[in-house]
Amino acid sequence: MQGRVLVAITGGIAAYKVCHVVSALAKAGVEVQVILTNSAIEFISPLTFATLSRRPALTDADFWQPTHGRPLHIELAEWADLLVIAPLTANTLAKLVHGMADNLLTNVVLASRCPVLVAPAMNTTMWEQATVQANWQKLLQAERYLAIDPGSGVLACDAVGIGRMAEPEAILAAIESILLTKGRQDLQGKQVLISAGGTREFLDPVRFIGNPATGKQGIALAIAASLRGATVTLVLARSAVNSASLNSAIQVIVVETSAQMHHAMLENFGKADITIMAAAVGDVRTASYSDRKIPKALLPESLALEKIPDIVADLAKQRRNDQRLIGFAAQTGNQTEVIAAAKSKLERKQLNIIAANAVDSQQTGFAADTNQATFINDAGVQVTTPLCSKLELAHRLLDFGLNDFK
């Protein structure tokens, strides 16, 4: 991850979550500059963020000091590739909407042209106030503002409801995405359906046939599509890893078996403009199932298996000309073998695009944080990506798929 990120903290208890964001960015090699409002200092000290960011954290006291160069807010505004405001309070939200500039943060916002990522946090009753919601909707109408909606849960005031700031993992994923795309919203108005994770086929309540898929790549695709403006539905196998990086705007349907995933994908396919089948769905399941644990002594020496219906092939039969269907080919072997198998699958299953990736490598296999793939479309165009994060690969796949799709 590369870039210059200005992180602004306003006065809310969720400020403590931003420590992880700033620390992770600095460790990843991102240049980070922190601004704290006067209210934020009541919750967390500038020294904490100075230590985590490896540079002095700035406050309003710095803003009003005489300088020997250009005004501080102009320097910061021109320096930043991205401005992140987290937590965003109702007070600062109102200031942004009405163009106020009464502190360092709001002056930087008005002096800058870079994308602004906002992550609100407040009490549920405050969030649901008509004035706050009106301000929120007005802010989102401005092209440069990108948002991670608050989630639901137990708040610091002991209330239970919406208003909880997005988790640090979700904020970090959004930052990486915006640095990659410059905040463009080229999927605005599109419906995207994605499957992720590995399905499980049960022999009895405690034993199953499965695979090592974690869902990391599918989750990355959902995040990427959502942050580019799409309405995203993610069908996520229960075996997937922690999904804290998902923002609350993504609709998640949790499944476990291939039959459940098959049903969910078919049910949501009709409204999707783009469907990406990134899940590792089982090929076979046991021919019979016991609803009680089978005693070890009674386990059969061999299992009778039956083939699982092919989800992507069934989707292809229903695909309209205005829909894009994208699949993955997780293969082993050398590059020639991997691509040959992917091309065969692309044609056999009537896909628009396939992403071929080798899974017999620690850097590109199941559970890895990085990936590499060759994208092939039905016109024969073929592009191989460098080794990169799974989020970057997700954006590269969307770029490839959008070349001929408006």
Tab-separated table of C-alpha atoms in Angstrom:
chain	number	residue	atom	x	y	z
A	1	MET	CA	0.000	0.000	0.000
A	2	GLN	CA	1.412	3.381	-1.013
A	3	GLY	CA	0.185	6.917	-0.572
A	4	ARG	CA	-0.182	9.886	1.754
A	5	VAL	CA	-3.112	9.637	4.145
A	6	LEU	CA	-4.325	12.397	6.427
A	7	VAL	CA	-6.259	10.897	9.334
A	8	ALA	CA	-8.510	13.306	11.226
A	9	ILE	CA	-9.961	12.341	14.599
A	10	THR	CA	-12.950	14.154	16.062
A	11	GLY	CA	-14.450	14.002	19.551
A	12	GLY	CA	-15.903	10.551	20.122
A	13	ILE	CA	-15.009	7.506	22.205
A	14	ALA	CA	-14.497	5.535	18.986
A	15	ALA	CA	-11.248	7.494	18.600
A	16	TYR	CA	-9.453	4.610	20.323
A	17	LYS	CA	-10.222	2.353	17.331
A	18	VAL	CA	-8.290	4.676	15.043
A	19	CYS	CA	-5.052	3.813	16.852
A	20	HIS	CA	-5.024	0.458	15.075
A	21	VAL	CA	-5.724	2.124	11.722
A	22	VAL	CA	-2.852	4.597	12.054
A	23	SER	CA	-0.444	1.946	13.334
A	24	ALA	CA	-1.285	-0.479	10.502
A	25	LEU	CA	-0.898	2.218	7.851
A	26	ALA	CA	2.496	3.276	9.173
A	27	LYS	CA	3.712	-0.331	9.317
A	28	ALA	CA	2.542	-0.850	5.725
A	29	GLY	CA	4.737	2.014	4.557
A	30	VAL	CA	1.974	4.575	4.058
A	31	GLU	CA	2.840	8.175	4.962
A	32	VAL	CA	0.390	9.114	7.719
A	33	GLN	CA	-0.341	12.513	9.203
A	34	VAL	CA	-2.827	12.800	12.081
A	35	ILE	CA	-5.004	15.802	12.975
A	36	LEU	CA	-6.990	15.936	16.220
A	37	THR	CA	-9.787	18.397	16.936
A	38	ASN	CA	-9.940	20.003	20.379
A	39	SER	CA	-12.767	17.630	21.301
A	40	ALA	CA	-10.736	14.602	20.193
A	41	ILE	CA	-7.938	15.534	22.599
A	42	GLU	CA	-10.413	15.015	25.457
A	43	PHE	CA	-10.588	11.332	24.485
A	44	ILE	CA	-7.065	10.488	23.327
A	45	SER	CA	-3.720	12.277	23.366
A	46	PRO	CA	-1.743	13.617	20.403
A	47	LEU	CA	1.293	11.797	21.830
A	48	THR	CA	-0.403	8.437	21.178
A	49	PHE	CA	-0.881	9.212	17.503
A	50	ALA	CA	2.522	10.841	17.150
A	51	THR	CA	4.080	7.606	18.376
A	52	LEU	CA	1.968	5.406	16.083
A	53	SER	CA	2.319	7.579	12.964
A	54	ARG	CA	6.053	8.332	13.414
A	55	ARG	CA	5.407	12.092	13.064
A	56	PRO	CA	3.938	14.849	15.252
A	57	ALA	CA	0.157	14.822	15.518
A	58	LEU	CA	-1.337	18.215	14.723
A	59	THR	CA	-4.004	20.124	16.657
A	60	ASP	CA	-5.740	23.488	16.455
A	61	ALA	CA	-2.897	24.892	18.542
A	62	ASP	CA	-0.562	24.204	15.610
A	63	PHE	CA	-3.020	25.825	13.195
A	64	TRP	CA	-2.861	29.181	14.959
A	65	GLN	CA	0.922	29.282	15.299
A	66	PRO	CA	2.884	31.566	12.957
A	67	THR	CA	4.810	29.665	10.297
A	68	HIS	CA	7.784	30.505	8.114
A	69	GLY	CA	6.221	28.813	5.100
A	70	ARG	CA	2.803	28.524	3.550
A	71	PRO	CA	-0.339	28.194	5.715
A	72	LEU	CA	-0.550	24.828	7.445
A	73	HIS	CA	-3.997	23.919	6.129
A	74	ILE	CA	-2.888	24.589	2.543
A	75	GLU	CA	0.237	22.469	2.926
A	76	LEU	CA	-1.742	19.573	4.362
A	77	ALA	CA	-4.502	19.866	1.774
A	78	GLU	CA	-2.032	19.665	-1.108
A	79	TRP	CA	0.002	16.884	0.528
A	80	ALA	CA	-2.796	14.360	1.079
A	81	ASP	CA	-3.875	11.687	-1.410
A	82	LEU	CA	-6.754	10.795	0.904
A	83	LEU	CA	-8.395	12.407	3.926
A	84	VAL	CA	-9.973	10.056	6.468
A	85	ILE	CA	-12.311	11.396	9.162
A	86	ALA	CA	-12.909	8.809	11.868
A	87	PRO	CA	-14.877	8.998	13.989
A	88	LEU	CA	-17.119	11.509	12.251
A	89	THR	CA	-19.333	13.177	14.868
A	90	ALA	CA	-22.684	14.880	14.301
A	91	ASN	CA	-20.996	18.215	14.956
A	92	THR	CA	-18.287	17.789	12.308
A	93	LEU	CA	-20.824	16.293	9.879
A	94	ALA	CA	-22.883	19.479	10.120
A	95	LYS	CA	-19.778	21.613	9.576
A	96	LEU	CA	-18.829	19.670	6.434
A	97	VAL	CA	-22.317	19.965	4.967
A	98	HIS	CA	-22.514	23.706	5.542
A	99	GLY	CA	-18.951	24.499	4.459
A	100	MET	CA	-17.790	25.773	7.839
A	101	ALA	CA	-14.091	26.301	8.499
A	102	ASP	CA	-13.539	27.013	12.187
A	103	ASN	CA	-10.686	24.620	12.977
A	104	LEU	CA	-7.684	22.969	11.319
A	105	LEU	CA	-9.653	19.951	10.056
A	106	THR	CA	-12.477	21.860	8.393
A	107	ASN	CA	-10.036	24.326	6.827
A	108	VAL	CA	-8.059	21.415	5.349
A	109	VAL	CA	-11.253	19.890	3.937
A	110	LEU	CA	-12.199	23.092	2.141
A	111	ALA	CA	-8.657	23.641	0.869
A	112	SER	CA	-8.288	20.105	-0.529
A	113	ARG	CA	-9.508	18.235	-3.610
A	114	CYS	CA	-8.638	14.656	-2.612
A	115	PRO	CA	-11.265	12.003	-1.760
A	116	VAL	CA	-12.635	12.141	1.794
A	117	LEU	CA	-13.514	8.890	3.582
A	118	VAL	CA	-15.866	9.331	6.539
A	119	ALA	CA	-16.750	6.815	9.249
A	120	PRO	CA	-19.555	8.142	11.497
A	121	ALA	CA	-19.931	7.180	15.143
A	122	MET	CA	-22.571	8.360	17.600
A	123	ASN	CA	-25.413	7.354	19.893
A	124	THR	CA	-28.336	5.717	18.077
A	125	THR	CA	-30.809	8.471	18.962
A	126	MET	CA	-28.381	11.097	17.718
A	127	TRP	CA	-27.776	9.189	14.477
A	128	GLU	CA	-31.505	8.805	13.828
A	129	GLN	CA	-32.319	12.494	14.318
A	130	ALA	CA	-33.927	13.928	11.181
A	131	THR	CA	-31.389	16.763	11.031
A	132	VAL	CA	-28.430	14.374	11.257
A	133	GLN	CA	-29.883	12.086	8.580
A	134	ALA	CA	-30.562	15.061	6.318
A	135	ASN	CA	-26.958	16.198	6.730
A	136	TRP	CA	-25.699	12.665	6.094
A	137	GLN	CA	-27.647	12.273	2.864
A	138	LYS	CA	-26.542	15.691	1.665
A	139	LEU	CA	-22.897	14.885	2.367
A	140	LEU	CA	-23.117	11.643	0.374
A	141	GLN	CA	-24.392	13.553	-2.648
A	142	ALA	CA	-21.014	15.262	-2.939
A	143	GLU	CA	-18.821	13.192	-5.256
A	144	ARG	CA	-15.621	13.431	-3.224
A	145	TYR	CA	-17.146	11.967	-0.046
A	146	LEU	CA	-17.002	8.192	0.414
A	147	ALA	CA	-18.573	6.569	3.447
A	148	ILE	CA	-18.395	3.527	5.638
A	149	ASP	CA	-21.813	3.363	7.260
A	150	PRO	CA	-21.986	2.807	11.024
A	151	GLY	CA	-22.882	-0.657	12.218
A	152	SER	CA	-25.156	-1.935	14.945
A	153	GLY	CA	-24.201	-3.234	18.351
A	154	VAL	CA	-23.661	-2.270	21.969
A	155	LEU	CA	-22.527	1.351	22.121
A	156	ALA	CA	-20.326	3.050	24.711
A	157	CYS	CA	-23.447	4.539	26.326
A	158	ASP	CA	-24.838	0.974	26.802
A	159	ALA	CA	-27.510	1.572	24.173
A	160	VAL	CA	-27.978	-1.156	21.564
A	161	GLY	CA	-28.527	0.016	18.017
A	162	ILE	CA	-26.979	1.637	14.966
A	163	GLY	CA	-24.189	4.162	15.427
A	164	ARG	CA	-21.153	2.003	16.113
A	165	MET	CA	-18.147	3.083	14.034
A	166	ALA	CA	-16.918	0.587	11.438
A	167	GLU	CA	-14.175	-1.752	12.622
A	168	PRO	CA	-10.536	-0.805	11.909
A	169	GLU	CA	-10.243	-3.648	9.382
A	170	ALA	CA	-13.097	-2.174	7.334
A	171	ILE	CA	-11.559	1.289	7.443
A	172	LEU	CA	-8.158	-0.070	6.376
A	173	ALA	CA	-9.722	-1.973	3.469
A	174	ALA	CA	-11.514	1.192	2.372
A	175	ILE	CA	-8.290	3.201	2.552
A	176	GLU	CA	-6.395	0.664	0.443
A	177	SER	CA	-9.227	0.591	-2.097
A	178	ILE	CA	-9.412	4.362	-2.434
A	179	LEU	CA	-5.636	4.676	-2.806
A	180	LEU	CA	-5.857	2.134	-5.645
A	181	THR	CA	-8.860	3.657	-7.433
A	182	LYS	CA	-8.528	7.350	-6.494
A	183	GLY	CA	-12.086	7.061	-5.210
A	184	ARG	CA	-13.779	6.505	-8.574
A	185	GLN	CA	-17.380	5.280	-8.467
A	186	ASP	CA	-17.587	3.364	-11.756
A	187	LEU	CA	-20.005	0.755	-10.382
A	188	GLN	CA	-22.579	3.281	-9.187
A	189	GLY	CA	-26.072	1.886	-9.795
A	190	LYS	CA	-24.839	-1.661	-10.444
A	191	GLN	CA	-25.939	-4.768	-8.539
A	192	VAL	CA	-23.070	-7.172	-7.823
A	193	LEU	CA	-23.515	-10.729	-6.542
A	194	ILE	CA	-20.476	-12.546	-5.139
A	195	SER	CA	-19.915	-15.962	-3.580
A	196	ALA	CA	-17.046	-16.631	-1.175
A	197	GLY	CA	-15.619	-19.273	1.136
A	198	GLY	CA	-15.612	-23.050	1.044
A	199	THR	CA	-18.749	-25.172	1.354
A	200	ARG	CA	-19.078	-28.146	3.704
A	201	GLU	CA	-20.917	-31.379	2.979
A	202	PHE	CA	-21.856	-33.229	6.155
A	203	LEU	CA	-21.725	-36.955	6.797
A	204	ASP	CA	-23.273	-36.422	10.233
A	205	PRO	CA	-23.568	-33.387	12.583
A	206	VAL	CA	-19.830	-33.401	13.390
A	207	ARG	CA	-18.082	-34.673	10.237
A	208	PHE	CA	-17.947	-33.146	6.785
A	209	ILE	CA	-16.168	-33.130	3.440
A	210	GLY	CA	-14.717	-29.672	2.809
A	211	ASN	CA	-11.826	-27.666	1.417
A	212	PRO	CA	-9.308	-25.095	2.740
A	213	ALA	CA	-10.938	-22.017	1.159
A	214	THR	CA	-11.174	-19.105	3.600
A	215	GLY	CA	-13.227	-16.628	1.578
A	216	LYS	CA	-10.531	-13.923	1.655
A	217	GLN	CA	-10.616	-13.310	-2.101
A	218	GLY	CA	-14.409	-13.193	-2.288
A	219	ILE	CA	-14.593	-10.839	0.691
A	220	ALA	CA	-12.011	-8.604	-1.012
A	221	LEU	CA	-14.150	-8.553	-4.161
A	222	ALA	CA	-17.214	-7.542	-2.150
A	223	ILE	CA	-15.311	-4.707	-0.469
A	224	ALA	CA	-13.858	-3.503	-3.772
A	225	ALA	CA	-17.213	-3.494	-5.572
A	226	SER	CA	-18.988	-1.770	-2.676
A	227	LEU	CA	-16.407	1.011	-2.434
A	228	ARG	CA	-16.730	1.593	-6.181
A	229	GLY	CA	-20.423	2.347	-5.705
A	230	ALA	CA	-22.101	-1.017	-6.312
A	231	THR	CA	-24.912	-2.525	-4.287
A	232	VAL	CA	-23.314	-5.794	-3.172
A	233	THR	CA	-24.787	-9.100	-2.052
A	234	LEU	CA	-22.223	-11.553	-0.668
A	235	VAL	CA	-23.120	-15.225	-0.281
A	236	LEU	CA	-20.565	-16.257	2.308
A	237	ALA	CA	-19.824	-19.814	3.361
A	238	ARG	CA	-19.742	-20.252	7.114
A	239	SER	CA	-16.212	-21.616	6.881
A	240	ALA	CA	-14.916	-18.193	5.807
A	241	VAL	CA	-12.478	-16.223	7.949
A	242	ASN	CA	-13.363	-13.305	10.201
A	243	SER	CA	-15.267	-10.833	8.045
A	244	ALA	CA	-14.678	-7.687	10.163
A	245	SER	CA	-13.320	-5.944	7.068
A	246	LEU	CA	-16.800	-5.967	5.493
A	247	ASN	CA	-18.707	-2.722	5.774
A	248	SER	CA	-22.343	-2.696	6.848
A	249	ALA	CA	-23.561	-1.622	3.392
A	250	ILE	CA	-22.796	-5.114	2.051
A	251	GLN	CA	-25.675	-7.581	2.354
A	252	VAL	CA	-24.262	-10.864	3.643
A	253	ILE	CA	-26.089	-14.175	3.267
A	254	VAL	CA	-24.388	-16.851	5.387
A	255	VAL	CA	-24.524	-20.421	4.079
A	256	GLU	CA	-22.726	-23.651	4.822
A	257	THR	CA	-23.526	-26.341	2.252
A	258	SER	CA	-23.401	-26.261	-1.532
A	259	ALA	CA	-27.192	-26.681	-1.653
A	260	GLN	CA	-27.651	-23.554	0.484
A	261	MET	CA	-25.216	-21.603	-1.692
A	262	HIS	CA	-26.912	-22.882	-4.857
A	263	HIS	CA	-30.285	-21.637	-3.608
A	264	ALA	CA	-28.959	-18.231	-2.506
A	265	MET	CA	-27.097	-17.614	-5.770
A	266	LEU	CA	-30.037	-18.555	-7.969
A	267	GLU	CA	-32.436	-16.511	-5.853
A	268	ASN	CA	-30.335	-13.339	-6.218
A	269	PHE	CA	-28.947	-13.855	-9.725
A	270	GLY	CA	-31.819	-12.285	-11.633
A	271	LYS	CA	-31.235	-8.775	-10.259
A	272	ALA	CA	-27.434	-8.877	-10.551
A	273	ASP	CA	-25.586	-6.959	-13.252
A	274	ILE	CA	-22.307	-8.685	-12.367
A	275	THR	CA	-21.961	-12.069	-10.667
A	276	ILE	CA	-18.589	-13.336	-9.442
A	277	MET	CA	-18.357	-16.956	-8.358
A	278	ALA	CA	-15.297	-16.860	-6.091
A	279	ALA	CA	-16.401	-19.578	-3.657
A	280	ALA	CA	-14.798	-23.006	-3.598
A	281	VAL	CA	-17.879	-25.182	-3.913
A	282	GLY	CA	-17.570	-28.908	-3.252
A	283	ASP	CA	-17.719	-31.327	-6.174
A	284	VAL	CA	-19.111	-34.321	-4.266
A	285	ARG	CA	-21.095	-35.072	-1.130
A	286	THR	CA	-22.037	-38.199	0.736
A	287	ALA	CA	-25.035	-40.033	-0.696
A	288	SER	CA	-26.575	-40.322	2.763
A	289	TYR	CA	-26.648	-38.218	5.927
A	290	SER	CA	-27.117	-39.256	9.540
A	291	ASP	CA	-28.792	-36.715	11.851
A	292	ARG	CA	-26.946	-38.303	14.797
A	293	LYS	CA	-23.213	-38.708	15.221
A	294	ILE	CA	-22.140	-42.050	13.781
A	295	PRO	CA	-20.160	-44.049	16.355
A	296	LYS	CA	-16.543	-44.484	15.327
A	297	ALA	CA	-16.915	-48.257	15.257
A	298	LEU	CA	-19.781	-47.953	12.782
A	299	LEU	CA	-18.085	-45.602	10.330
A	300	PRO	CA	-18.054	-47.170	6.847
A	301	GLU	CA	-14.715	-48.115	5.323
A	302	SER	CA	-15.743	-46.334	2.139
A	303	LEU	CA	-18.230	-43.551	1.477
A	304	ALA	CA	-20.839	-43.572	-1.240
A	305	LEU	CA	-20.570	-40.188	-2.980
A	306	GLU	CA	-22.742	-38.252	-5.380
A	307	LYS	CA	-21.946	-35.277	-7.573
A	308	ILE	CA	-23.018	-31.800	-6.467
A	309	PRO	CA	-25.004	-29.728	-8.991
A	310	ASP	CA	-22.785	-27.158	-10.733
A	311	ILE	CA	-23.841	-23.702	-9.511
A	312	VAL	CA	-21.986	-21.620	-12.079
A	313	ALA	CA	-23.242	-23.786	-14.959
A	314	ASP	CA	-26.820	-23.311	-13.744
A	315	LEU	CA	-26.273	-19.551	-13.502
A	316	ALA	CA	-24.879	-19.489	-17.040
A	317	LYS	CA	-28.069	-21.107	-18.378
A	318	GLN	CA	-30.097	-18.219	-16.943
A	319	ARG	CA	-27.685	-15.413	-17.857
A	320	ARG	CA	-29.104	-12.559	-19.903
A	321	ASN	CA	-27.035	-10.666	-22.472
A	322	ASP	CA	-26.898	-7.646	-20.160
A	323	GLN	CA	-25.335	-9.665	-17.323
A	324	ARG	CA	-21.667	-10.506	-16.697
A	325	LEU	CA	-20.761	-13.859	-15.158
A	326	ILE	CA	-17.238	-14.269	-13.808
A	327	GLY	CA	-15.721	-17.454	-12.427
A	328	PHE	CA	-12.516	-18.583	-10.736
A	329	ALA	CA	-10.362	-21.571	-11.642
A	330	ALA	CA	-8.304	-22.660	-8.659
A	331	GLN	CA	-5.725	-24.995	-10.162
A	332	THR	CA	-2.460	-26.768	-9.403
A	333	GLY	CA	0.472	-27.275	-11.731
A	334	ASN	CA	2.594	-25.020	-13.892
A	335	GLN	CA	1.319	-21.826	-15.534
A	336	THR	CA	0.576	-23.562	-18.843
A	337	GLU	CA	-1.532	-26.219	-17.127
A	338	VAL	CA	-3.363	-23.655	-14.981
A	339	ILE	CA	-4.306	-21.475	-17.968
A	340	ALA	CA	-5.307	-24.426	-20.143
A	341	ALA	CA	-7.681	-25.701	-17.446
A	342	ALA	CA	-9.128	-22.205	-16.987
A	343	LYS	CA	-9.758	-21.733	-20.714
A	344	SER	CA	-11.557	-25.059	-20.837
A	345	LYS	CA	-13.747	-24.060	-17.878
A	346	LEU	CA	-14.459	-20.630	-19.411
A	347	GLU	CA	-15.806	-22.237	-22.598
A	348	ARG	CA	-17.475	-25.232	-20.988
A	349	LYS	CA	-19.421	-23.169	-18.470
A	350	GLN	CA	-20.152	-20.268	-20.820
A	351	LEU	CA	-18.570	-17.585	-18.632
A	352	ASN	CA	-17.756	-14.036	-19.692
A	353	ILE	CA	-14.508	-13.996	-17.713
A	354	ILE	CA	-12.452	-16.431	-15.691
A	355	ALA	CA	-9.657	-15.767	-13.212
A	356	ALA	CA	-7.099	-18.567	-13.176
A	357	ASN	CA	-4.893	-18.850	-10.139
A	358	ALA	CA	-2.524	-21.482	-8.814
A	359	VAL	CA	-3.383	-22.618	-5.310
A	360	ASP	CA	-0.314	-24.814	-4.754
A	361	SER	CA	1.800	-21.828	-3.684
A	362	GLN	CA	2.085	-20.273	-0.232
A	363	GLN	CA	1.776	-16.790	-1.751
A	364	THR	CA	-1.294	-17.500	-3.878
A	365	GLY	CA	-2.979	-20.463	-2.227
A	366	PHE	CA	-5.837	-20.800	0.211
A	367	ALA	CA	-5.585	-18.514	3.279
A	368	ALA	CA	-2.792	-16.393	1.763
A	369	ASP	CA	-3.091	-12.615	2.020
A	370	THR	CA	-1.668	-12.200	-1.493
A	371	ASN	CA	-2.706	-13.590	-4.854
A	372	GLN	CA	-1.805	-13.677	-8.521
A	373	ALA	CA	-4.069	-14.568	-11.415
A	374	THR	CA	-4.509	-14.612	-15.156
A	375	PHE	CA	-7.780	-13.069	-16.348
A	376	ILE	CA	-9.231	-14.440	-19.590
A	377	ASN	CA	-12.428	-13.259	-21.270
A	378	ASP	CA	-14.662	-14.895	-23.856
A	379	ALA	CA	-13.042	-12.812	-26.601
A	380	GLY	CA	-9.666	-14.384	-25.870
A	381	VAL	CA	-8.104	-11.365	-24.147
A	382	GLN	CA	-5.667	-12.509	-21.471
A	383	VAL	CA	-3.988	-10.453	-18.725
A	384	THR	CA	-1.708	-11.718	-15.962
A	385	THR	CA	-1.472	-9.714	-12.749
A	386	PRO	CA	1.611	-9.283	-10.581
A	387	LEU	CA	1.666	-10.775	-7.106
A	388	CYS	CA	-0.396	-8.350	-5.007
A	389	SER	CA	-2.831	-8.153	-2.114
A	390	LYS	CA	-6.156	-9.884	-2.619
A	391	LEU	CA	-7.875	-6.513	-2.455
A	392	GLU	CA	-5.702	-5.161	-5.264
A	393	LEU	CA	-6.386	-8.286	-7.319
A	394	ALA	CA	-10.107	-7.731	-6.756
A	395	HIS	CA	-9.832	-4.210	-8.176
A	396	ARG	CA	-7.762	-5.469	-11.113
A	397	LEU	CA	-10.439	-8.048	-11.910
A	398	LEU	CA	-13.166	-5.404	-11.773
A	399	ASP	CA	-11.081	-3.164	-14.055
A	400	PHE	CA	-10.677	-6.044	-16.523
A	401	GLY	CA	-14.377	-6.888	-16.385
A	402	LEU	CA	-15.491	-3.282	-16.830
A	403	ASN	CA	-13.515	-2.677	-20.020
A	404	ASP	CA	-16.487	-3.641	-22.195
A	405	PHE	CA	-19.334	-3.310	-19.695
A	406	LYS	CA	-21.088	-0.034	-19.005
